[in-house]
Structures are given as structure tokens and as C-alpha cells.
Coordinates of C-alpha atoms in Angstrom, one line a residue:
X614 CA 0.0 0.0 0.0
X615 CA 0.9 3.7 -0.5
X616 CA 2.9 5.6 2.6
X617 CA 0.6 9.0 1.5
X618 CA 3.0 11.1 3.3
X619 CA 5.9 9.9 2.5
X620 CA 5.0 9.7 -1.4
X621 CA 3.6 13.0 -1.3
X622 CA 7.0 14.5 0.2
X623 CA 9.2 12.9 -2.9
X624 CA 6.9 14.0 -5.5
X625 CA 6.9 18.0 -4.1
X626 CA 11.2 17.3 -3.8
X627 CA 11.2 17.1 -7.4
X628 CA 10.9 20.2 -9.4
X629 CA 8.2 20.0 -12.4
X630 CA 7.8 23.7 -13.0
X631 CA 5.7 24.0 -16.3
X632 CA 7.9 22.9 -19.2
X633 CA 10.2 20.7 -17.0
X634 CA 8.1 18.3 -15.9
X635 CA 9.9 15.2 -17.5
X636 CA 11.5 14.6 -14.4
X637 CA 8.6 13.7 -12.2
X638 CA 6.9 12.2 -15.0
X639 CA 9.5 9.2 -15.2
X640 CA 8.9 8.6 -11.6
X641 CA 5.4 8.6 -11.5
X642 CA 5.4 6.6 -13.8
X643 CA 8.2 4.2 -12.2
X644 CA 6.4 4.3 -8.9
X645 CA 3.1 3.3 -10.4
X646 CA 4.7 0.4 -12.4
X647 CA 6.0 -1.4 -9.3
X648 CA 2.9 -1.2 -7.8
X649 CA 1.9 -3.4 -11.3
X650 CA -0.2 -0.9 -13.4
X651 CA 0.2 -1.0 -16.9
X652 CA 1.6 2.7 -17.4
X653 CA 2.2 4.8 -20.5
X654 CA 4.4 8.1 -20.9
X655 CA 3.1 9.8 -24.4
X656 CA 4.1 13.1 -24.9
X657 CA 1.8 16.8 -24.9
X658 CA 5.3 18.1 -26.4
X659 CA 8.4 17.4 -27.4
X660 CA 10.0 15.8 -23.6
X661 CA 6.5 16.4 -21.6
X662 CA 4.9 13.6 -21.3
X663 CA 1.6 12.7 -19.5
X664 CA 1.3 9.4 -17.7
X665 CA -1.6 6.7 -17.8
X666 CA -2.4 4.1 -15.3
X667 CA -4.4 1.5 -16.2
X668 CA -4.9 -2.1 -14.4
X669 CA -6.5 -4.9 -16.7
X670 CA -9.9 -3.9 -17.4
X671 CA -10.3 -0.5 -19.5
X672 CA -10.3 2.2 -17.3
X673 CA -14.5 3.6 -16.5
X674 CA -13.5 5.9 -13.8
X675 CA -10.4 7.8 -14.1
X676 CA -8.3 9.7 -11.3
X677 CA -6.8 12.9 -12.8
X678 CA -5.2 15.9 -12.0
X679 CA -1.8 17.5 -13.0
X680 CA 2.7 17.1 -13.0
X681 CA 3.3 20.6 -13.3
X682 CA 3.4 23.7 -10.7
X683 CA 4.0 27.2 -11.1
X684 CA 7.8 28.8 -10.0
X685 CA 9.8 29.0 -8.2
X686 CA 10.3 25.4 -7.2
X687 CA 10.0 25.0 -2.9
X688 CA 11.6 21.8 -1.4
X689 CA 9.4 19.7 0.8
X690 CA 9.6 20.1 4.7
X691 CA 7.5 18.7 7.3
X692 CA 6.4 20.5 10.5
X693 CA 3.8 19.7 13.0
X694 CA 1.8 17.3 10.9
X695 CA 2.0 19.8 7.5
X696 CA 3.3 19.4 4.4
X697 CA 5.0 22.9 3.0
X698 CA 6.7 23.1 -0.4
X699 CA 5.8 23.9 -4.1
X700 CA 2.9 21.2 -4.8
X701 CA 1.9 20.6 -1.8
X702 CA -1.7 21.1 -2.4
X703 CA -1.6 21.9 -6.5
X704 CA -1.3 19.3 -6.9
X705 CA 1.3 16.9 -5.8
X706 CA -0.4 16.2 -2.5
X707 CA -3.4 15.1 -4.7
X708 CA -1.5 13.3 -7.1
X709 CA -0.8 11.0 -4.2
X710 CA -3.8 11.0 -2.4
X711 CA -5.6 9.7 -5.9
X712 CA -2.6 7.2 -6.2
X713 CA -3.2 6.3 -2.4
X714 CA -7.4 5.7 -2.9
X715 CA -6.9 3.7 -6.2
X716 CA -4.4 1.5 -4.6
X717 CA -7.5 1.3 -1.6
X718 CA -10.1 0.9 -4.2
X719 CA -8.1 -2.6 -6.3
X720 CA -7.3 -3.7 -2.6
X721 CA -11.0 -3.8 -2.3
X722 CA -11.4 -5.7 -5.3
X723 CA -12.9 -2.8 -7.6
X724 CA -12.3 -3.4 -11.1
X725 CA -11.5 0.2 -14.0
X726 CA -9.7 2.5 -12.0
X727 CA -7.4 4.5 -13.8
X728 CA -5.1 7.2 -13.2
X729 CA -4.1 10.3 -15.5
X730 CA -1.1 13.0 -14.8
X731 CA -0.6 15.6 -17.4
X732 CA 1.8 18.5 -17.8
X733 CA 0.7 22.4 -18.9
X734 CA -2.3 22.8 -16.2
X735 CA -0.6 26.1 -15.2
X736 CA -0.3 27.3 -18.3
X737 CA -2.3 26.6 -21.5
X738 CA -3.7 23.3 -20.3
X739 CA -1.4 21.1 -23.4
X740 CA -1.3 17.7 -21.4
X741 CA -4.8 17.8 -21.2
X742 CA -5.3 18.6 -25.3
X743 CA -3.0 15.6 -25.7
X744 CA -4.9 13.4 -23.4
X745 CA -8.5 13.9 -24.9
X746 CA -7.2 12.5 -28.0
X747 CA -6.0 9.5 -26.5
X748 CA -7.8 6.3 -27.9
X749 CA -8.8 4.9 -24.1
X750 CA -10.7 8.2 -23.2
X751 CA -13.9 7.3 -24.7
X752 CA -13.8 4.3 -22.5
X753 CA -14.3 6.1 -19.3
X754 CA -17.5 6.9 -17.7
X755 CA -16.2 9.2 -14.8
X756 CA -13.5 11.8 -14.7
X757 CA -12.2 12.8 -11.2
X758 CA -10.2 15.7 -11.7
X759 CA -7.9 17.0 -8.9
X760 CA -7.6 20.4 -7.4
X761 CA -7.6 21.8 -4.1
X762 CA -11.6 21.9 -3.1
X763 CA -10.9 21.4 0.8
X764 CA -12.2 17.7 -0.2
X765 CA -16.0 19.4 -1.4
X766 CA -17.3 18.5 -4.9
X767 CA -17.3 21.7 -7.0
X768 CA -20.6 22.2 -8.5
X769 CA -19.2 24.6 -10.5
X770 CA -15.9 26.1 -12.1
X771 CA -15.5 30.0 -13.2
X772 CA -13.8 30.0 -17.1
X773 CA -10.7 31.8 -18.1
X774 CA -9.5 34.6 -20.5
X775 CA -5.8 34.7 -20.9
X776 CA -4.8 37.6 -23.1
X777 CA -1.9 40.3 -23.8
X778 CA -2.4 44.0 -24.6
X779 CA 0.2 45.4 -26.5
X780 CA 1.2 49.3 -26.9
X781 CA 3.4 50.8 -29.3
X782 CA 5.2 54.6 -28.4
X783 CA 7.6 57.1 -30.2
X784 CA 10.9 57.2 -28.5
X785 CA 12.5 60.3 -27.9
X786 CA 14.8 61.8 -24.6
X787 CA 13.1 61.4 -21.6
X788 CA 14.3 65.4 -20.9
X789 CA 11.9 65.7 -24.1
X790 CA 9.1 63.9 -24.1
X791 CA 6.8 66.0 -25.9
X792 CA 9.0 64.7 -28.9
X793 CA 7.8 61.3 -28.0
X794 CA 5.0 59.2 -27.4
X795 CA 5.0 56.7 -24.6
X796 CA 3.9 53.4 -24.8
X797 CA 4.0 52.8 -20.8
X798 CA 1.9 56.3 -20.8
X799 CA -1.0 54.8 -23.6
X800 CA -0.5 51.4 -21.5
X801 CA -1.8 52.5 -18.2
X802 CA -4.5 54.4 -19.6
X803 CA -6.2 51.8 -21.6
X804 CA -5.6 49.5 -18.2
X805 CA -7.3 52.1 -16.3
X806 CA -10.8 51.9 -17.9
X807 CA -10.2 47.9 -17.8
X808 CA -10.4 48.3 -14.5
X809 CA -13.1 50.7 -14.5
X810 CA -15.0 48.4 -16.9
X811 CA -18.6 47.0 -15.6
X812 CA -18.2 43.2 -15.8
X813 CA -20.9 40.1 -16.0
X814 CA -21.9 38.5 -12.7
X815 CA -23.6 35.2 -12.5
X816 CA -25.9 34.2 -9.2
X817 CA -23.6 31.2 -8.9
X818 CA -20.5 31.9 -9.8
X819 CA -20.1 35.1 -8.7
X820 CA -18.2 38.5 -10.5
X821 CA -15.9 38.3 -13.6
X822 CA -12.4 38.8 -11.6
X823 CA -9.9 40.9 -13.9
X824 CA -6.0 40.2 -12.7
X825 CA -3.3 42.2 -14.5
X826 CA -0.4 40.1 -13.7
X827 CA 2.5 41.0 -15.6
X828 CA 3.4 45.0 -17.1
X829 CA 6.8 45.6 -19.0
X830 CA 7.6 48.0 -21.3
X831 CA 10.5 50.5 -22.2
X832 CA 14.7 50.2 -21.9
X833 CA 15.4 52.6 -19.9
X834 CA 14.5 55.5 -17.3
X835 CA 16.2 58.4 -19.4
X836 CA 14.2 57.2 -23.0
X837 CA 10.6 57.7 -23.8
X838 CA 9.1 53.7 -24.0
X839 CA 8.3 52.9 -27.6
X840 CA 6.4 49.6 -26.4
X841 CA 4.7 47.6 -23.7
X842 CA 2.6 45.0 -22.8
X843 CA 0.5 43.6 -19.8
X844 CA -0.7 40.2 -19.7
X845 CA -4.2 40.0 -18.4
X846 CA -6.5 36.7 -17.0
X847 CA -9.8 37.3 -16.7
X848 CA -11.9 34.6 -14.6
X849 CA -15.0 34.2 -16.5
X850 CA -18.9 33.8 -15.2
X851 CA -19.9 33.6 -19.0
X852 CA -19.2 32.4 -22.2
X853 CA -16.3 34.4 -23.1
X854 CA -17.5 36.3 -26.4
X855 CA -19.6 39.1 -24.4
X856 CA -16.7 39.4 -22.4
X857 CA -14.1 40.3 -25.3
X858 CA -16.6 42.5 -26.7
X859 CA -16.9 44.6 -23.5
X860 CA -12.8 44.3 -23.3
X861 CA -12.8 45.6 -26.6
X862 CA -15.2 48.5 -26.0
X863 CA -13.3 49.5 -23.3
X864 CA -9.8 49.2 -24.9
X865 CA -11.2 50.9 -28.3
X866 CA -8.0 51.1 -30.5
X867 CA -5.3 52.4 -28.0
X868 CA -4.3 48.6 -27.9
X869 CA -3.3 45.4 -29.7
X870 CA -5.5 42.4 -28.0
X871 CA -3.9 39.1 -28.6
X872 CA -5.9 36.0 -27.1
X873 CA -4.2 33.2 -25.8
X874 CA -6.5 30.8 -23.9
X875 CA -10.2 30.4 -23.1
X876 CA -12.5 28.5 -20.7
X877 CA -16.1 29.0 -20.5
X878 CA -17.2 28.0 -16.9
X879 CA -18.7 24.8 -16.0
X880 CA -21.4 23.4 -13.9
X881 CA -20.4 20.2 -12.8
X882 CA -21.9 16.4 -12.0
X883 CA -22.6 16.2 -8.1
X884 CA -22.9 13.3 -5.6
X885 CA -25.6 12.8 -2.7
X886 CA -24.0 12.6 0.6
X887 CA -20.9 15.3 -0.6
X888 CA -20.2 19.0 1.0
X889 CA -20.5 21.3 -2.0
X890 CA -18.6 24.6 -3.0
X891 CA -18.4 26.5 -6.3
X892 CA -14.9 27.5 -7.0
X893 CA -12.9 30.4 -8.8
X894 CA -10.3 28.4 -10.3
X895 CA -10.4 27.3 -14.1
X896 CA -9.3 23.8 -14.4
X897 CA -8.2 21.1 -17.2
X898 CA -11.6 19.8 -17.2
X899 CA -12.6 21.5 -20.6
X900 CA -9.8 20.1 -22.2
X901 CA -10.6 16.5 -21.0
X902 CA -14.1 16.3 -22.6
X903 CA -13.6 12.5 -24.2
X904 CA -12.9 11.2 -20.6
X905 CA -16.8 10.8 -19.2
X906 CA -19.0 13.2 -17.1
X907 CA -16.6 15.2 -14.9
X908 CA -16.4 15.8 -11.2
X909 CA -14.1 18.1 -9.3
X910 CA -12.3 17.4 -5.6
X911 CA -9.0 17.3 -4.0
X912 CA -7.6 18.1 -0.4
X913 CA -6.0 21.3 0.3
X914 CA -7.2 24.8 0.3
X915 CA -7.2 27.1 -3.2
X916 CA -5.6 30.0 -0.9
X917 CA -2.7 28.2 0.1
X918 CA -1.6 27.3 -3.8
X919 CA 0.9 29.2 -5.1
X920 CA 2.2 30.9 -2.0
X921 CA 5.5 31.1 -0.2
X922 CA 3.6 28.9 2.2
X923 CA 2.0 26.3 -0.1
X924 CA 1.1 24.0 2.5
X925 CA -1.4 20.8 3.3
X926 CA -2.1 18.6 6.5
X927 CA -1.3 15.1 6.8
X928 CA -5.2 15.4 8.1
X929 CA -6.3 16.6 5.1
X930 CA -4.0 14.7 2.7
X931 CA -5.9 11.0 4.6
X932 CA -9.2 12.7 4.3
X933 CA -8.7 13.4 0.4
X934 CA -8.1 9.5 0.1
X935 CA -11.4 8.8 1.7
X936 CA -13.4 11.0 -0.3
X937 CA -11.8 9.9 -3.4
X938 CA -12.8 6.1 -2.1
X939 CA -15.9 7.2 -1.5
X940 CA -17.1 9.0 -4.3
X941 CA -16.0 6.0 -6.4
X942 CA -17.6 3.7 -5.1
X943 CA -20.8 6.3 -5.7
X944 CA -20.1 6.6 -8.9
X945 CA -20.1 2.9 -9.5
X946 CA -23.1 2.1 -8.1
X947 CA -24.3 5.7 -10.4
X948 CA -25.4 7.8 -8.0
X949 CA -24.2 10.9 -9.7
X950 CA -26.4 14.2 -10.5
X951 CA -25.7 17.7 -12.7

């Protein structure tokens, strides 16, 4: 059987920050072997390959959730019954606690579990492209995908709009800038009535979020900028297309949009017997479409993800094996709802 702590410790200790997640990929998929699965690494890219888990019978409910984490890479350390480091609860501690309950689940004699780790969740969501075109997905009946839902099924997801704005100056001596035309200047204006922009809200999902998470632009203090750029995600409470038509109503033609990624939110399959939540998060789960009705739940808290602190209990790590036990066994016996 799986030591959950322990696994979940050497799975943060190796770094799998988007793009580089070969490394734990290989032992994944080692690990899972000499526990007798029939595992396959096929790649999302070039050196970033997902990993399937499959025991004899063709896999009708599958485990899922995802290699990579955002930067910078945080070793794992244990201290008074927590887990801290990078991963911890997105999603490494999950990774195990799904490896943990399917390991429960064949002990118990129950027959198509599978398990599903793919690369790019932090990112554009690639491993998960790669995987819905894999020839066993339209075998499954159930998709558990893994995220940190403090062990409550998500009846619902918000979307995402990843985008970059892009502003183009006249350079000229910063002791002159009349001569000139900044680009940082036209930049912060257009970001300003972003900001100021009235957004959708939704009675279950709540507001349309707007993060602006990265500005650069310019070369130097003593010249006028002659570009810049922000990239932008917007967390989405409706289909995106009335959303980029507000964007560009409020950007008019100060800006160059490019478009990147998008997400429509999702309502989601429930259980009977399951603490709810609706969460803010966008997650893999329109990308995995082919791999049956999907279901969202992991351990750990959403807040603690991607902080200095990234942390999750030992509690909490044992209780996210139950509930994935659990809500197998519900879903075999079909006792899901949307």
C-alpha cells in the first residue's frame, strides 16, 4: 500500500515547474509500475509527457489531476503534521492521495480505475489537449479531476481569459518627451478603464475577476518607451465572447489584443452525501471532454496554492483519500447528478 505522506513528500522534492516536468513524469510513472499498473508516458510536447495508469480492465473511472506547478520550485519540509513546499496542495499532494485511494479501491477488489497526470495545467492546459485524444478516453464513464476543493465537490468552475495588450510609443529623450510618445503612458490608460469596466456577474459563480499580472515595457529611465505590454486573465462567469466584446469596448483602439486561452465556466456532476462549493479556479476539465462526465475534488485549500507557504495537512492529505474512495464507489453504483 501507499505511505501518503511519504510519497507526497518525494513528489513535491522534485521540481516539475511547467515545461520541465519530464523529471517527475518518469517517476510517476516508475512508482506506479512497481505497484503493477500498466503505465504509458506519451508526450503533450516534445520531452513532456503525461502518464496513464491503467490495471487490466479498461479504465471507467479515471483519477486525474496534474505534474506541473507554477515557479519557483519550494523543497518539501514537514512541521507539525504539515506538508509545506511547491505542490503541496496543487497538486502533488493530490497526485498522491488519488494514487493512495486507487491502490485502496483494487485492494477492495474494484475493477477500472485509472489514473491520469498531465503536464501544462498552469499554463495553456497542453497535457490535457493531448490526453482527450488518447484512444482509451472514450472508454471512461467518470472523470475525477484533482484540485484543491478542501475535499468538497465543486458544483461549478469559473472559465478563463488569458490575453496580452500590446502598446506601441515614439521614442524620444526622456528630458523631451513632448517629442515622443509613450507606450508605458498609452498602456496604463487603456488598463485604467479595464479596470473601471462593468463586468458580467452570474448568481452562482459570482463576479468576472480581472487580474493584470505582468506590465513591462520601455529600456530605460532616461528614454521615452516605444512599447509595452501587460498580460491580463480574466476569470469568466460567462461564455467568453460578451466578455471580449466589453474588453474591446473599453480598450477601443489604443491597444493590440492578442488572445491566448479560453474557458467557458462549468457546472459540474454532483454526488448525494458530498459537501458542495463553487470554485474560482479554471481547471483542465474542458480540455478533458472524451474522458466521461466530470467531477471536481481534491484536499487542500485554493488560498494556500501558489504561496510562499503552499502547505497541506497530513489530516487533510488522509481525508482526500477517503473522499476519493468514496465517491468512487458512488459513482459505481451511479449515483451521480448535474
Amino acid at each position: 500500500m501507499t505511505d501518503l505522506v511519504s510519497l507526497a513528500c518525494d513528489l513535491v522534492d522534485v521540481p516539475s515547474v511547467s515545461g520541465d516536468e519530464a523529471q517527475v513524469a518518469r517517476f510517476v510513472a516508475s512508482y506506479l509500475t512497481d505497484l503493477g499498473y500498466h503505465v504509458e508516458l506519451f508526450d503533450a510536447a516534445p520531452g513532456r509527457p503525461n502518464v496513464l495508469a491503467t490495471t487490466d480492465q479498461a479504465p471507467r473511472i479515471v483519477l486525474s489531476t496534474h505534474l506541473d506547478t507554477v515557479p519557483p520550485h519550494l523543497p518539501a519540509r514537514i512541521a507539525e503534521g504539515v506538508l509545506y513546499g511547491r505542490g503541496a496542495c496543487d497538486a502533488k499532494g493530490i497526485m498522491a492521495a488519488q494514487i493512495a485511494a486507487a491502490e485502496r479501491l483494487r485492494a477492495e477488489g474494484v475493477e477500472g480505475i485509472g489514473l491520469l497526470f498531465v503536464v501544462d495545467e498552469e499554463m495553456g492546459s497542453m497535457g490535457a489537449r493531448a490526453a482527450n485524444a488518447h484512444p482509451l478516453a472514450g472508454e471512461c464513464r467518470w472523470l475525477i479531476d484533482g484540485e484543491p476543493t478542501e475535499n468538497r465537490l465543486a458544483v461549478g468552475s469559473k472559465g478563463s481569459l488569458r490575453l496580452t495588450l500590446y502598446t506601441a510609443g515614439v521614442p524620444a529623450h526622456s528630458a523631451y518627451p513632448e517629442h515622443g510618445r509613450s507606450a508605458i503612458d498609452a498602456l496604463l490608460d487603456v488598463l485604467g478603464d479595464v479596470r473601471r469596466a462593468t463586468w458580467p456577474t452570474d448568481p452562482v459563480f459570482g463576479e468576472t475577476t480581472v487580474n493584470i499580472g505582468v506590465i513591462a515595457g520601455g529600456t530605460r529611465p532616461n528614454v521615452v518607451a516605444a512599447d509595452a505590454h501587460a498580460d491580463l486573465q480574466i476569470r469568466l462567469v460567462t461564455e467568453a465572447p460578451p466578455v471580449k466584446a466589453l474588453l474591446e469596448r473599453a480598450v477601443r483602439d489604443r491597444a493590440r489584443i492578442d488572445y491566448l486561452t479560453a474557458a467557458p465556466p462549468l457546472r459540474l456532476a454532483t454526488v448525494p452525501g458530498f459537501e458542495t462549493c463553487v470554485v474560482r479556479f479554471t481547471t483542465d476539465i474542458p480540455h478533458l471532454t472524451n474522458w466521461g462526465t466530470p467531477l471536481l475534488l481534491g484536499p487542500g485549500s485554493i488560498l494556500d496554492a501558489h504561496s510562499a507557504h503552499e502547505r497541506i495537512s497530513e489530516a487533510e492529505l488522509a481525508a482526500g483519500v477517503d473522499a476519493y474512495v468514496r465517491l468512487v464507489h458512488a459513482l459505481a453504483l451511479r449515483k451521480a447528478q448535474v
